[in-house]
Coordinates of C-alpha atoms in Angstrom, one line a residue:
M113 CA 92.7 115.3 91.1
T114 CA 92.5 116.3 87.5
E115 CA 94.6 114.9 84.7
D116 CA 96.7 118.0 84.6
S117 CA 97.7 117.8 88.2
R118 CA 101.3 117.2 89.1
F119 CA 102.5 114.9 91.9
V120 CA 106.2 114.7 93.0
I121 CA 107.9 112.0 95.1
V122 CA 111.3 112.8 96.7
G123 CA 113.2 109.7 97.6
G124 CA 114.7 106.7 95.9
G125 CA 113.9 103.7 98.2
L126 CA 111.1 101.2 98.7
A127 CA 108.6 103.7 100.0
A128 CA 109.1 106.0 97.0
A129 CA 108.7 103.2 94.5
K130 CA 105.6 101.7 96.3
L131 CA 104.0 105.2 96.4
A132 CA 104.4 105.6 92.7
E133 CA 102.9 102.1 92.2
Q134 CA 100.0 102.9 94.5
L135 CA 99.2 106.2 92.9
R136 CA 98.8 104.5 89.5
A137 CA 96.9 101.6 91.1
Q138 CA 94.5 104.0 92.7
E139 CA 93.9 105.5 89.3
Y140 CA 95.9 108.7 89.5
T141 CA 96.4 109.7 85.8
G142 CA 98.2 113.0 86.2
A143 CA 101.9 113.8 85.9
L144 CA 104.1 111.8 88.3
T145 CA 107.8 112.5 89.0
L146 CA 110.0 110.4 91.2
I147 CA 113.4 112.1 92.2
G148 CA 116.1 109.8 93.6
A149 CA 119.7 110.6 94.5
E150 CA 121.1 107.2 93.6
S151 CA 121.8 106.1 90.0
H152 CA 119.7 102.9 90.4
P153 CA 115.9 102.5 90.3
P154 CA 114.6 102.2 93.9
Y155 CA 115.5 99.0 95.6
E156 CA 114.8 97.3 99.0
R157 CA 117.5 97.7 101.6
P158 CA 117.2 94.6 104.0
P159 CA 119.1 92.4 101.5
L160 CA 122.1 94.8 101.7
S161 CA 123.0 93.3 105.2
K162 CA 121.4 89.9 104.6
D163 CA 121.1 87.9 101.3
H164 CA 123.2 90.2 99.2
L165 CA 126.1 90.0 101.6
L166 CA 125.7 86.2 101.7
G167 CA 125.9 86.1 97.9
K168 CA 122.4 84.8 97.5
K169 CA 120.8 87.8 95.8
A170 CA 121.9 90.4 93.2
L171 CA 120.6 93.9 92.9
V172 CA 118.1 92.9 90.2
D173 CA 116.5 90.5 92.7
F174 CA 115.5 93.2 95.1
T175 CA 114.9 96.2 92.8
V176 CA 111.3 97.1 93.3
H177 CA 110.5 97.8 89.7
P178 CA 112.8 97.7 86.6
A179 CA 113.3 101.0 84.7
E180 CA 110.8 99.8 82.1
W181 CA 108.0 99.8 84.7
Y182 CA 108.4 103.5 85.2
R183 CA 108.2 104.2 81.5
E184 CA 105.2 101.9 81.1
H185 CA 103.4 103.7 83.9
D186 CA 104.3 107.1 82.7
V187 CA 106.5 108.0 85.7
D188 CA 109.2 110.6 85.2
L189 CA 112.0 108.8 86.9
R190 CA 114.9 111.2 87.7
L191 CA 117.9 109.3 89.0
G192 CA 121.1 110.8 90.3
A193 CA 119.2 114.0 91.2
T194 CA 119.1 115.7 94.6
V195 CA 116.4 118.0 95.9
T196 CA 117.9 120.9 97.7
A197 CA 114.8 122.9 98.8
I198 CA 111.1 122.9 98.9
D199 CA 109.3 126.2 98.1
R200 CA 105.9 125.7 99.6
A201 CA 104.7 129.2 98.5
T202 CA 105.2 128.4 94.8
K203 CA 104.7 124.6 95.2
T204 CA 108.0 123.8 93.6
V205 CA 111.0 121.7 94.6
V206 CA 114.5 122.9 93.7
L207 CA 117.1 120.5 92.3
H208 CA 120.9 120.5 92.8
D209 CA 121.4 122.0 89.3
G210 CA 119.0 124.9 90.1
S211 CA 116.1 123.6 88.0
T212 CA 112.7 123.3 89.6
V213 CA 109.8 120.9 89.4
P214 CA 106.3 122.1 90.3
Y215 CA 103.9 120.0 92.3
D216 CA 100.3 120.0 93.4
R217 CA 101.0 117.2 95.9
L218 CA 104.4 116.3 97.3
A219 CA 105.6 113.2 99.0
L220 CA 108.8 113.1 101.1
A221 CA 110.3 109.6 101.3
T222 CA 113.9 110.7 101.9
G223 CA 114.8 107.8 104.3
S224 CA 117.7 107.8 106.6
R225 CA 121.5 107.8 106.7
P226 CA 124.1 106.1 109.0
R227 CA 124.8 107.9 112.2
R228 CA 128.5 109.0 112.5
L229 CA 130.7 108.8 115.5
P230 CA 132.5 111.9 116.7
I231 CA 135.9 110.2 116.9
P232 CA 139.1 110.4 114.9
G233 CA 139.6 108.1 112.0
T234 CA 136.1 107.7 110.6
D235 CA 137.1 109.0 107.2
A236 CA 140.0 106.7 106.8
A237 CA 140.2 104.1 104.0
G238 CA 139.0 100.7 105.2
V239 CA 136.1 102.3 107.3
Y240 CA 132.7 101.2 106.0
E241 CA 129.1 102.1 106.5
L242 CA 126.0 100.3 105.1
R243 CA 123.1 102.1 103.4
T244 CA 123.6 101.7 99.6
I245 CA 124.2 98.9 97.2
E246 CA 127.7 100.3 96.5
Q247 CA 128.5 100.0 100.2
S248 CA 127.1 96.5 100.3
D249 CA 129.2 95.5 97.3
A250 CA 132.3 97.0 98.9
L251 CA 131.7 94.9 102.0
L252 CA 131.2 91.8 99.8
T253 CA 134.5 92.5 98.1
L254 CA 136.1 93.0 101.5
F255 CA 134.9 89.6 102.6
G256 CA 137.1 88.0 100.0
A257 CA 140.2 90.0 100.9
A258 CA 140.2 90.8 104.6
H259 CA 140.7 88.6 107.7
R260 CA 139.8 90.8 110.6
L261 CA 136.7 93.0 110.8
V262 CA 135.8 95.2 113.8
V263 CA 132.1 96.2 113.9
I264 CA 131.3 99.2 116.0
G265 CA 127.7 98.8 117.1
G266 CA 125.6 95.8 118.1
G267 CA 122.3 96.8 116.5
W268 CA 120.5 95.0 113.7
I269 CA 122.8 96.1 110.9
G270 CA 126.0 95.4 112.8
L271 CA 124.9 91.9 113.9
E272 CA 123.6 91.0 110.4
V273 CA 126.9 92.0 108.8
T274 CA 128.7 90.2 111.5
A275 CA 126.8 87.0 110.8
A276 CA 127.6 87.3 107.1
A277 CA 131.2 88.1 107.7
R278 CA 131.6 85.0 110.0
E279 CA 130.0 82.8 107.3
A280 CA 132.6 84.2 104.9
G281 CA 135.4 83.2 107.4
L282 CA 136.4 86.6 108.8
E283 CA 137.5 87.1 112.4
V284 CA 135.0 89.6 113.8
T285 CA 135.0 91.7 116.9
V286 CA 131.8 93.6 117.8
L287 CA 132.1 96.6 120.1
E288 CA 128.8 97.4 121.8
A289 CA 128.4 100.2 124.3
E290 CA 125.5 98.7 126.2
D291 CA 125.5 95.6 128.4
V292 CA 124.2 93.4 125.6
P293 CA 123.6 93.9 121.9
L294 CA 120.1 95.1 120.9
Q295 CA 119.4 96.2 124.5
A296 CA 117.6 99.4 123.4
A297 CA 115.3 97.4 121.0
L298 CA 114.7 94.2 123.0
G299 CA 115.9 94.7 126.5
K300 CA 118.7 92.9 128.4
Q301 CA 117.1 89.5 128.7
I302 CA 116.4 89.0 125.0
G303 CA 119.6 90.8 124.1
E304 CA 121.5 88.0 125.9
V305 CA 120.0 85.5 123.4
F306 CA 121.7 87.3 120.5
A307 CA 124.9 87.7 122.5
D308 CA 125.1 84.0 123.1
L309 CA 124.3 83.3 119.4
H310 CA 127.2 85.4 118.1
R311 CA 129.7 84.1 120.7
E312 CA 128.8 80.5 119.8
H313 CA 129.6 81.4 116.2
G314 CA 133.1 82.7 117.2
V315 CA 132.5 86.4 117.4
D316 CA 134.6 88.4 119.9
L317 CA 131.7 90.4 121.4
R318 CA 132.8 93.1 123.8
C319 CA 129.9 94.8 125.6
G320 CA 130.3 98.0 127.6
A321 CA 133.0 99.0 125.2
R322 CA 133.8 102.7 124.7
V323 CA 135.5 103.6 121.4
A324 CA 138.1 106.4 121.5
E325 CA 139.4 106.4 117.9
I326 CA 139.9 104.4 114.7
V327 CA 143.6 103.7 114.5
T328 CA 145.1 104.5 111.1
T329 CA 148.4 104.0 109.3
D330 CA 149.1 106.0 106.1
G331 CA 145.4 106.9 105.9
R332 CA 144.1 103.4 106.3
A333 CA 142.3 101.9 109.3
T334 CA 144.4 99.3 111.1
G335 CA 142.4 98.9 114.3
V336 CA 140.2 100.5 117.0
R337 CA 141.4 102.0 120.2
L338 CA 139.1 101.9 123.2
T339 CA 139.0 104.5 126.0
D340 CA 141.0 102.1 128.3
D341 CA 143.7 102.1 125.6
T342 CA 143.0 98.6 124.4
V343 CA 143.7 98.3 120.7
I344 CA 141.8 95.8 118.5
E345 CA 143.7 95.2 115.3
A346 CA 141.7 95.1 112.1
D347 CA 141.9 95.1 108.3
A348 CA 138.6 96.9 108.2
V349 CA 136.0 98.7 110.4
L350 CA 132.3 98.9 110.0
L351 CA 130.4 101.8 111.6
A352 CA 127.0 100.6 112.6
V353 CA 125.8 102.9 115.4
G354 CA 122.3 103.6 114.1
A355 CA 120.7 105.9 111.6
R356 CA 119.5 109.5 111.3
P357 CA 116.3 110.5 109.4
N358 CA 116.9 112.8 106.5
V359 CA 114.6 115.6 107.6
E360 CA 116.6 118.6 106.5
L361 CA 114.3 119.4 103.6
A362 CA 111.3 119.4 105.9
V363 CA 113.1 121.5 108.5
D364 CA 114.2 124.1 105.9
A365 CA 110.6 124.2 104.6
D366 CA 109.3 124.9 108.1
L367 CA 107.4 121.7 108.4
P368 CA 107.1 120.6 112.0
T369 CA 109.5 117.8 113.0
G370 CA 110.2 115.7 116.2
E371 CA 111.8 112.4 115.9
G372 CA 111.1 112.7 112.2
V373 CA 108.6 114.7 110.1
L374 CA 105.4 115.0 112.1
V375 CA 102.4 113.4 110.3
D376 CA 98.9 112.6 111.3
E377 CA 97.1 109.3 111.1
S378 CA 96.8 109.7 107.3
L379 CA 100.5 110.5 106.9
A380 CA 99.8 114.1 106.1
T381 CA 102.1 116.8 107.3
S382 CA 101.0 120.2 108.6
D383 CA 100.9 121.2 105.0
P384 CA 97.9 119.5 103.3
A385 CA 99.8 119.3 100.0
I386 CA 102.6 117.3 101.5
V387 CA 102.8 113.7 103.0
A388 CA 105.8 111.9 104.5
V389 CA 106.4 108.1 104.4
G390 CA 108.9 105.5 105.6
D391 CA 111.9 106.2 107.9
I392 CA 111.2 109.9 108.3
A393 CA 107.5 109.7 109.2
D394 CA 106.9 110.5 112.9
Q395 CA 103.3 109.4 112.9
Q396 CA 100.4 109.8 115.3
H397 CA 99.5 106.1 115.4
P398 CA 95.7 105.5 115.9
L399 CA 96.1 102.1 117.4
L400 CA 99.0 102.8 119.7
G401 CA 97.7 106.2 120.8
R402 CA 101.1 107.9 120.5
R403 CA 103.7 109.1 118.0
I404 CA 106.1 106.6 116.6
R405 CA 108.8 106.6 114.0
V406 CA 110.0 103.2 112.8
E407 CA 113.0 102.5 110.5
H408 CA 111.9 99.2 109.1
W409 CA 111.0 97.6 105.8
A410 CA 107.3 97.0 106.6
N411 CA 106.6 100.7 107.0
A412 CA 108.2 101.5 103.6
L413 CA 106.2 98.7 102.1
N414 CA 102.8 99.4 103.6
Q415 CA 102.5 103.1 104.3
P416 CA 102.4 104.1 100.6
E417 CA 98.9 102.7 100.1
V418 CA 97.6 105.2 102.7
A419 CA 99.8 108.0 101.6
A420 CA 98.6 107.7 98.0
A421 CA 95.0 107.8 99.1
T422 CA 95.7 110.9 101.2
M423 CA 97.4 112.6 98.2
L424 CA 94.3 111.9 96.2
G425 CA 92.1 113.4 98.9
R426 CA 90.5 110.2 100.0
P427 CA 90.0 109.2 103.7
A428 CA 92.8 106.9 104.9
V429 CA 94.4 105.8 108.1
Y430 CA 97.6 103.9 108.6
D431 CA 97.1 101.6 111.6
R432 CA 99.3 98.6 111.0
L433 CA 101.4 97.5 113.9
P434 CA 105.2 97.9 113.5
Y435 CA 106.9 94.8 112.2
F436 CA 110.5 93.8 111.5
F437 CA 112.5 90.6 111.0
T438 CA 116.1 89.4 111.0
D439 CA 118.1 86.4 109.9
Q440 CA 121.4 85.6 111.6
Y441 CA 123.1 82.2 111.2
D442 CA 120.4 79.7 111.9
L443 CA 118.2 82.2 113.8
G444 CA 115.2 83.7 112.1
M445 CA 113.0 86.2 114.0
E446 CA 109.9 88.2 113.5
Y447 CA 108.8 91.0 115.8
S448 CA 105.4 92.7 115.9
G449 CA 104.2 95.6 118.1
Y450 CA 105.8 98.4 119.8
V451 CA 107.5 99.0 123.2
A452 CA 108.4 102.7 123.7
P453 CA 112.0 103.3 124.7
G454 CA 112.3 103.2 128.4
Q455 CA 108.8 101.9 128.8
D456 CA 108.4 99.5 131.8
A457 CA 107.4 96.1 130.5
S458 CA 107.7 92.6 131.7
I459 CA 108.8 89.7 129.4
V460 CA 107.1 86.3 129.2
I461 CA 108.9 83.5 127.4
R462 CA 107.0 80.7 125.7
G463 CA 109.3 77.9 124.6
D464 CA 113.0 77.3 125.0
A465 CA 115.2 80.4 124.8
G466 CA 118.3 78.4 125.3
R467 CA 117.6 76.4 122.1
R468 CA 116.5 79.6 120.4
E469 CA 113.0 78.3 119.7
F470 CA 110.6 80.5 121.5
V471 CA 108.1 83.3 121.5
A472 CA 108.7 86.4 123.7
F473 CA 105.9 88.7 124.8
W474 CA 106.3 92.2 126.3
L475 CA 103.5 93.1 128.7
D476 CA 102.6 96.4 130.3
S477 CA 101.7 96.7 134.0
G478 CA 98.1 95.7 133.2
N479 CA 99.3 92.5 131.4
R480 CA 98.3 93.9 128.0
I481 CA 100.5 92.6 125.3
L482 CA 102.6 95.4 123.7
A483 CA 104.7 93.3 121.4
G484 CA 105.6 89.7 120.5
M485 CA 108.7 88.1 118.9
N486 CA 108.8 84.7 117.4
V487 CA 112.3 83.1 117.1
N488 CA 112.5 80.0 114.9
I489 CA 108.8 79.4 115.4
W490 CA 106.7 80.2 112.4
D491 CA 103.0 80.9 111.4
V492 CA 102.3 82.7 114.7
T493 CA 102.7 86.3 113.7
D494 CA 99.1 86.9 112.8
R495 CA 98.0 85.5 116.1
I496 CA 100.5 87.7 118.0
R497 CA 99.1 90.7 116.2
E498 CA 95.6 89.8 117.1
L499 CA 96.5 89.5 120.8
I500 CA 98.1 93.0 120.7
V501 CA 95.2 94.6 118.9
T502 CA 92.5 93.3 121.2
G503 CA 94.1 95.2 124.1
R504 CA 92.8 92.7 126.6
P505 CA 94.9 91.6 129.6
A506 CA 96.6 88.3 129.1
D507 CA 97.3 85.6 131.7
P508 CA 101.1 85.4 131.8
Q509 CA 101.1 81.7 132.9
R510 CA 98.9 80.7 130.0
L511 CA 101.1 82.7 127.6
A512 CA 104.2 80.9 128.8
D513 CA 102.7 77.5 128.5
P514 CA 103.3 76.0 125.0
D515 CA 100.6 73.4 125.6
V516 CA 98.0 76.2 125.8
E517 CA 96.8 77.5 122.5
L518 CA 97.7 81.2 121.9

């Protein structure tokens, strides 16, 4: 790329900030514009449901780069700006005020947004979602004022907020539609571990729950009614039923989409001038041999190195295994690998699940390790990754024996 080339990044999260960083680190010297809808420089999102809610970290602690960094690296940082359209024919993006920004290469890092429930009451006062620092701040303020919180959804965000709320002294009811929390992500057996964890910490966890409406009084949420007419009273309600990738720009620009924006091994879309990274990237993964889209911090952190090289016309492949982590009460967990939704997999436990000190392995029918999760056991993640990458069948009995080296 020449010095008069123009690169544009659309998005205001970790992936966008890291992509700007990587482009400069890989010696791109042309014009670089980052367009973000929020008023803050890009920041990491995991602390919103973890350390920030626990009062341990402020926004400055998880802002990727301060505003000065963008000035020092000649990045045109446009905050509070929304891209409404991509014109691939003229290679321009259109902003909310009608202005346009030209590009030679474009990166989509538009992230995701909370999924909404099609039930009455979701727009009432006292109903919360969690995606932005303002929403996390609102929950933190709530913790000091409310007594009863109902969390709809027993996924990662819902359970992490629940743990923080319990530590703040709130009474918390979690309503989960499946048999156990995290069933879609971890399966029923491991989901039970998290169910027991929260119940031991005083959470009223109700599984198999079907929500009919959020009950309101004078426009404010006062509880949740289930389909069996049970009403759980509440001072506030958190909607935590998953996320939807922000793919509308790509769809309107006729870029192919599936679970997200379809990209190849190098994170390029069907348009060679456009890449996609982070939550929206539905990537053909070279190691896993399938398309995957992962809404986790590690993708946003690591994909930009490859996306930057692709934008610069250099060969690059993103082949890292998916990785995520959680901290809830005294439980810390890391997960590496990938088990497709609905995929038939057996689980081998190494250690004591009852004490929540164990490693779980997911094996396919040929005893090849698909994924591994270490709970309150550390310094094993690299070895778990090695076992997955080799693709060799494992001996389930040896895997389960803590006296046998991994």
